Amino acid sequence: MRIESKQAFEEAVKAATALNEKRTREIMVCCGTGCLANGSQAVADAFAQRIGDLGLDVKLSLHAKTTGCHGFCERGPLVVLKPEGILYTKVKPRDVDEILEKTVGNGEIIPRLLYRNPENRQPIEKYEEIPFYKHQVRVSMRNIGRIDPASLDDALAHGAYAGMARALFELTPEQVIAEVRESGLRGRGGAGFSTARKWDATRKAVGERKFVLCNGDEGDPGAFKDRSIMEGDPHAVIEGMVIGAYAIGAREGYVYVRDEYPLAVHHMNLAIEKAKERGLLGKNILGTGFDFDLKVSRGGGAFVCGESSALMRSIEGKIGEPRAKYIHASDRGLFDLPTALNNVETWSVVGQILNQGGAWFASMGTKKSKGTKSFSLVGKVKNTGLIELPMGTTLRHIIFDIGGGILKNRPFKAVQTGGPSGGCLPADKLDLPVDYEVLSENGSMMGSGGMIVMDDRTCMVDVARYFLNFLIDESCGKCIPCREGLKQMLHIFDDLVEGRGKPGDIERIERLCKGMQLGSLCELGKSAPNPVLSTLQYFRDEYEAHINDKVCPAGMCRELTTYKINHDPCTGCHMCTRVCPTDAISGKPKEKHAIDQQLCISCGSCFDVCPEEQCIVFLPKKDIGGAHATAGN
Amino acid sequence: MPRLVIDGKTVVAKEGTFLLQAAREAGIDIPTLCEHPAVEPYGGCRMCLVDVTRPEWDGWSKMVVSCLFPVEDGIIVSTKSERVMNTRRVVIDLLLARCPNTPLVQKMAAEYGIEKTSYVQNPEPTDCILCGLCTRVCDEMGTSAISSSSRGAGREIAPPFNEPPPDCIGCLACAEICPTGFIKYETSNSKRVIWNKEFEMLRCPTCGRGHITKAQAAWHDGKVPGRYFEQCDACKRKAQAAMAVTLMGGSQIR
């Protein structure tokens, strides 16, 4: 039934809430992309089937639903049981009967399925008590993992569209912009431009039609916050876009989602369809007379289409290439008409800002960066996944308290923030508060919110090379500095990691970086040197070791590194022989092992599995000397 | 009309023009590789970079491509600042690595003091500088028969699927606008071949020269007066001149 007045909206929310309250026991199975890959659909199906077998009176109070990403992907499939908030991890379909019988039936906990604190192996029952969740403050992700993204009623019961209702029923467009201005919201796509200023400029621009766009072309390696929002709470994005369209005076909008995110595309489309059915989108929204039509536009997977002007060309059906932006999109954007483009995360907090007030949002964060920010925490940390925190949280808190520290308790070396446009920050920057300004001042950036943690076994030259290698395929190739510059930069880096570095390479790199920064057409090329420059800034000694000594201090560059087994600590456990891909390790179980340098390809697999201290060690290839040094050439 | 200063010279520009045009009209030369008056500016070659500042910016300046930067009243433009020259030097050095044997690129590199690229030279030298003039002129013709394909380092100009382009009318606009002669074609009085597509020529009934492809004549059909393409341009001019002379009283034509 279409909702066509303020009263009808309030009643719809009340009805949805009442239905939810009847469900005294809820079983929430994470069906985000990460958990799905671990087989959570089978778990969800098993729950649905078992509950279906039960009597009707039980079914009314017991409800199993699939939700978006709970964030703690590495422990998936995740199942949360309400009302207690018990979290079961790595749940298999065969555990379903036991959960229904013991926990649902008798209130009994199943210790085997609980999360254990990696420090002391103590099980933790409730999900709010797990360090990974305990420290988080969720605004953009407030409903992810709590609602069934396919159910509009569930979203309504959890506060969706309340901010939109307030904006449409109570505020003028100018007042909406004023509220957003008070919140201090800045673009969550990475650049951090003031959202209110962007909207204001688009509102004031002259054009017969205006557009609002949502950038869901998230493509940075290791980043997946936008995907999780679109998958887990698509209504938050729709709500924000309706509010933005109302503020700007736009009647049309597009959500640009990369096609590699099939679940996000599916859930966005489903949510748009349901919102239209109920009068929350489309013609005459909530009976206010405001029309706004929203469509999903699927991207073909070009990274550069996340750049605003390229994204607009792509929606227009042209080749997704950036163009000069001396005339702002707020004046001439999509189809050369006034356009406001914001990131998924930006749109997803707008509803909450309107619902809870700009002052509430501005009460979180730092002086210039307000509110909360989502990050995809990945790499060599114990707890990887999706997190949301107030701006200004320190890197140390994120990596050590939420992330649980470095895997295998190895030393922390650096954290890469902001994806291929960002940079690496070393250990002495761990106490920096994370906000737009601080990250930029220190040679990195907020970017997409990707956060890749690295331990001492990470070669920083190789990290820079990794990002160059990524970008060389993703540059559109329109301008010379980006296209040819990346190619030449990669040539230099290939030389460095393969032991052909020569004096003057660092200066050549710096000169080329400068040319790319100043000369490139769009931000992809202008920021492509960032991973190189930040690693040079903080880890120059590693570059010098590669060039001058032909040594990779982290022992990761294969051409420069070799492995050796020290006889004393070797217990003959045979683990290394099992993983060696070239059968280069000889030795019988319980006897001392040795590596045949002629066969060894320096992959490091043996080093990673060896349980003994100082048993397998890596050393510079040149130190082995003689025939060994040239092994493999 | 906007008044601006370019390299110390006060210039009054036409409203709505771009900086490059304003500078050239004032006799100030800015190098370009992807610019052509027949097509919209592109901003791809980056050689026309200049520094732009304003007195109130306290010494801060921004680098823009002049071919796409709209003139503004009161801006101070420097077309040869140190960082502009350094950046252009990096750009042309990179292009020379891609096109080491292309005279146009060699000449421009030499103007920036580069005889040999300081980067790794392309093992398969090409004359295509990827300026996009060919694809843009093809778009503006309305045919869009060729386009850039692939991304990044693998980018090239090609017809769809590298097959003879179905939409090509053999007008040669791409080959004629190409600044390095990279786009090859063969043409005779009977046939023309470009992009591996063969065209039959329309021959002038007066002189017998094959002056346009039949496909191009068909493309223009209805857009130009009926038999406009029947005769070649040269013969048309001759006929017109003869008619003019007849109308003026019939003295001899030489």
PDB file of N, CA, C and O in Angstrom, chain A residues 512-543:
ATOM      1  N   LEU A 512      59.987  11.884 -12.100  1.00  0.00           N
ATOM      2  CA  LEU A 512      58.822  11.366 -12.814  1.00  0.00           C
ATOM      3  C   LEU A 512      57.546  11.567 -11.986  1.00  0.00           C
ATOM      4  O   LEU A 512      56.500  11.951 -12.526  1.00  0.00           O
ATOM      5  N   CYS A 513      57.642  11.336 -10.685  1.00  0.00           N
ATOM      6  CA  CYS A 513      56.486  11.539  -9.799  1.00  0.00           C
ATOM      7  C   CYS A 513      55.990  12.973  -9.902  1.00  0.00           C
ATOM      8  O   CYS A 513      54.794  13.230 -10.019  1.00  0.00           O
ATOM      9  N   LYS A 514      56.929  13.906  -9.871  1.00  0.00           N
ATOM     10  CA  LYS A 514      56.578  15.323  -9.936  1.00  0.00           C
ATOM     11  C   LYS A 514      55.843  15.620 -11.249  1.00  0.00           C
ATOM     12  O   LYS A 514      54.806  16.283 -11.257  1.00  0.00           O
ATOM     13  N   GLY A 515      56.391  15.102 -12.357  1.00  0.00           N
ATOM     14  CA  GLY A 515      55.773  15.325 -13.661  1.00  0.00           C
ATOM     15  C   GLY A 515      54.365  14.761 -13.728  1.00  0.00           C
ATOM     16  O   GLY A 515      53.456  15.371 -14.280  1.00  0.00           O
ATOM     17  N   MET A 516      54.169  13.580 -13.123  1.00  0.00           N
ATOM     18  CA  MET A 516      52.843  12.962 -13.138  1.00  0.00           C
ATOM     19  C   MET A 516      51.863  13.737 -12.264  1.00  0.00           C
ATOM     20  O   MET A 516      50.707  13.927 -12.626  1.00  0.00           O
ATOM     21  N   GLN A 517      52.342  14.171 -11.104  1.00  0.00           N
ATOM     22  CA  GLN A 517      51.461  14.919 -10.198  1.00  0.00           C
ATOM     23  C   GLN A 517      50.971  16.213 -10.837  1.00  0.00           C
ATOM     24  O   GLN A 517      49.808  16.579 -10.735  1.00  0.00           O
ATOM     25  N   LEU A 518      51.907  16.918 -11.492  1.00  0.00           N
ATOM     26  CA  LEU A 518      51.545  18.221 -12.053  1.00  0.00           C
ATOM     27  C   LEU A 518      50.900  18.090 -13.424  1.00  0.00           C
ATOM     28  O   LEU A 518      50.079  18.915 -13.806  1.00  0.00           O
ATOM     29  N   GLY A 519      51.274  17.066 -14.158  1.00  0.00           N
ATOM     30  CA  GLY A 519      50.861  17.010 -15.556  1.00  0.00           C
ATOM     31  C   GLY A 519      49.622  16.196 -15.858  1.00  0.00           C
ATOM     32  O   GLY A 519      48.991  16.407 -16.885  1.00  0.00           O
ATOM     33  N   SER A 520      49.246  15.254 -14.975  1.00  0.00           N
ATOM     34  CA  SER A 520      48.155  14.343 -15.338  1.00  0.00           C
ATOM     35  C   SER A 520      46.807  15.041 -15.383  1.00  0.00           C
ATOM     36  O   SER A 520      46.594  16.056 -14.731  1.00  0.00           O
ATOM     37  N   LEU A 521      45.918  14.435 -16.144  1.00  0.00           N
ATOM     38  CA  LEU A 521      44.597  15.033 -16.351  1.00  0.00           C
ATOM     39  C   LEU A 521      43.711  14.895 -15.117  1.00  0.00           C
ATOM     40  O   LEU A 521      43.088  15.835 -14.678  1.00  0.00           O
ATOM     41  N   CYS A 522      43.625  13.694 -14.560  1.00  0.00           N
ATOM     42  CA  CYS A 522      42.664  13.503 -13.475  1.00  0.00           C
ATOM     43  C   CYS A 522      43.378  13.034 -12.212  1.00  0.00           C
ATOM     44  O   CYS A 522      44.580  12.833 -12.192  1.00  0.00           O
ATOM     45  N   GLU A 523      42.602  12.851 -11.182  1.00  0.00           N
ATOM     46  CA  GLU A 523      43.180  12.496  -9.882  1.00  0.00           C
ATOM     47  C   GLU A 523      43.857  11.127  -9.902  1.00  0.00           C
ATOM     48  O   GLU A 523      44.743  10.874  -9.098  1.00  0.00           O
ATOM     49  N   LEU A 524      43.440  10.241 -10.795  1.00  0.00           N
ATOM     50  CA  LEU A 524      44.087   8.931 -10.843  1.00  0.00           C
ATOM     51  C   LEU A 524      45.579   9.112 -11.124  1.00  0.00           C
ATOM     52  O   LEU A 524      46.430   8.598 -10.409  1.00  0.00           O
ATOM     53  N   GLY A 525      45.892   9.875 -12.157  1.00  0.00           N
ATOM     54  CA  GLY A 525      47.291  10.098 -12.510  1.00  0.00           C
ATOM     55  C   GLY A 525      48.000  11.015 -11.537  1.00  0.00           C
ATOM     56  O   GLY A 525      49.158  10.798 -11.196  1.00  0.00           O
ATOM     57  N   LYS A 526      47.291  12.046 -11.072  1.00  0.00           N
ATOM     58  CA  LYS A 526      47.910  12.994 -10.143  1.00  0.00           C
ATOM     59  C   LYS A 526      48.289  12.314  -8.830  1.00  0.00           C
ATOM     60  O   LYS A 526      49.253  12.684  -8.180  1.00  0.00           O
ATOM     61  N   SER A 527      47.472  11.331  -8.408  1.00  0.00           N
ATOM     62  CA  SER A 527      47.739  10.702  -7.113  1.00  0.00           C
ATOM     63  C   SER A 527      48.451   9.365  -7.249  1.00  0.00           C
ATOM     64  O   SER A 527      48.836   8.765  -6.252  1.00  0.00           O
ATOM     65  N   ALA A 528      48.652   8.907  -8.476  1.00  0.00           N
ATOM     66  CA  ALA A 528      49.332   7.621  -8.673  1.00  0.00           C
ATOM     67  C   ALA A 528      50.721   7.579  -8.023  1.00  0.00           C
ATOM     68  O   ALA A 528      51.148   6.529  -7.541  1.00  0.00           O
ATOM     69  N   PRO A 529      51.463   8.702  -7.984  1.00  0.00           N
ATOM     70  CA  PRO A 529      52.775   8.636  -7.337  1.00  0.00           C
ATOM     71  C   PRO A 529      52.720   8.533  -5.809  1.00  0.00           C
ATOM     72  O   PRO A 529      53.757   8.296  -5.189  1.00  0.00           O
ATOM     73  N   ASN A 530      51.539   8.709  -5.196  1.00  0.00           N
ATOM     74  CA  ASN A 530      51.496   8.732  -3.726  1.00  0.00           C
ATOM     75  C   ASN A 530      52.072   7.495  -3.041  1.00  0.00           C
ATOM     76  O   ASN A 530      52.864   7.631  -2.109  1.00  0.00           O
ATOM     77  N   PRO A 531      51.708   6.280  -3.461  1.00  0.00           N
ATOM     78  CA  PRO A 531      52.318   5.119  -2.800  1.00  0.00           C
ATOM     79  C   PRO A 531      53.841   5.108  -2.942  1.00  0.00           C
ATOM     80  O   PRO A 531      54.562   4.693  -2.033  1.00  0.00           O
ATOM     81  N   VAL A 532      54.326   5.595  -4.079  1.00  0.00           N
ATOM     82  CA  VAL A 532      55.775   5.642  -4.297  1.00  0.00           C
ATOM     83  C   VAL A 532      56.410   6.690  -3.393  1.00  0.00           C
ATOM     84  O   VAL A 532      57.376   6.422  -2.670  1.00  0.00           O
ATOM     85  N   LEU A 533      55.845   7.900  -3.404  1.00  0.00           N
ATOM     86  CA  LEU A 533      56.454   8.984  -2.638  1.00  0.00           C
ATOM     87  C   LEU A 533      56.386   8.744  -1.137  1.00  0.00           C
ATOM     88  O   LEU A 533      57.322   9.068  -0.411  1.00  0.00           O
ATOM     89  N   SER A 534      55.275   8.151  -0.655  1.00  0.00           N
ATOM     90  CA  SER A 534      55.189   7.945   0.788  1.00  0.00           C
ATOM     91  C   SER A 534      56.134   6.843   1.242  1.00  0.00           C
ATOM     92  O   SER A 534      56.737   6.933   2.310  1.00  0.00           O
ATOM     93  N   THR A 535      56.316   5.803   0.430  1.00  0.00           N
ATOM     94  CA  THR A 535      57.279   4.777   0.834  1.00  0.00           C
ATOM     95  C   THR A 535      58.705   5.337   0.744  1.00  0.00           C
ATOM     96  O   THR A 535      59.552   5.022   1.576  1.00  0.00           O
ATOM     97  N   LEU A 536      58.928   6.199  -0.229  1.00  0.00           N
ATOM     98  CA  LEU A 536      60.251   6.832  -0.336  1.00  0.00           C
ATOM     99  C   LEU A 536      60.517   7.730   0.865  1.00  0.00           C
ATOM    100  O   LEU A 536      61.630   7.780   1.397  1.00  0.00           O
ATOM    101  N   GLN A 537      59.457   8.428   1.286  1.00  0.00           N
ATOM    102  CA  GLN A 537      59.605   9.347   2.414  1.00  0.00           C
ATOM    103  C   GLN A 537      59.958   8.599   3.705  1.00  0.00           C
ATOM    104  O   GLN A 537      60.822   9.014   4.447  1.00  0.00           O
ATOM    105  N   TYR A 538      59.267   7.481   3.946  1.00  0.00           N
ATOM    106  CA  TYR A 538      59.436   6.808   5.234  1.00  0.00           C
ATOM    107  C   TYR A 538      60.372   5.598   5.184  1.00  0.00           C
ATOM    108  O   TYR A 538      60.811   5.117   6.212  1.00  0.00           O
ATOM    109  N   PHE A 539      60.598   5.068   4.010  1.00  0.00           N
ATOM    110  CA  PHE A 539      61.414   3.847   3.925  1.00  0.00           C
ATOM    111  C   PHE A 539      62.496   3.995   2.858  1.00  0.00           C
ATOM    112  O   PHE A 539      62.776   3.064   2.096  1.00  0.00           O
ATOM    113  N   ARG A 540      63.095   5.170   2.797  1.00  0.00           N
ATOM    114  CA  ARG A 540      64.121   5.429   1.799  1.00  0.00           C
ATOM    115  C   ARG A 540      65.275   4.431   1.907  1.00  0.00           C
ATOM    116  O   ARG A 540      65.853   4.013   0.911  1.00  0.00           O
ATOM    117  N   ASP A 541      65.583   4.031   3.161  1.00  0.00           N
ATOM    118  CA  ASP A 541      66.690   3.087   3.362  1.00  0.00           C
ATOM    119  C   ASP A 541      66.442   1.765   2.631  1.00  0.00           C
ATOM    120  O   ASP A 541      67.376   1.125   2.149  1.00  0.00           O
ATOM    121  N   GLU A 542      65.169   1.371   2.531  1.00  0.00           N
ATOM    122  CA  GLU A 542      64.884   0.118   1.811  1.00  0.00           C
ATOM    123  C   GLU A 542      65.162   0.265   0.318  1.00  0.00           C
ATOM    124  O   GLU A 542      65.655  -0.650  -0.332  1.00  0.00           O
ATOM    125  N   TYR A 543      64.809   1.450  -0.212  1.00  0.00           N
ATOM    126  CA  TYR A 543      65.108   1.710  -1.621  1.00  0.00           C
ATOM    127  C   TYR A 543      66.621   1.663  -1.836  1.00  0.00           C
ATOM    128  O   TYR A 543      67.118   1.063  -2.789  1.00  0.00           O
TER     129      TYR A 543
END
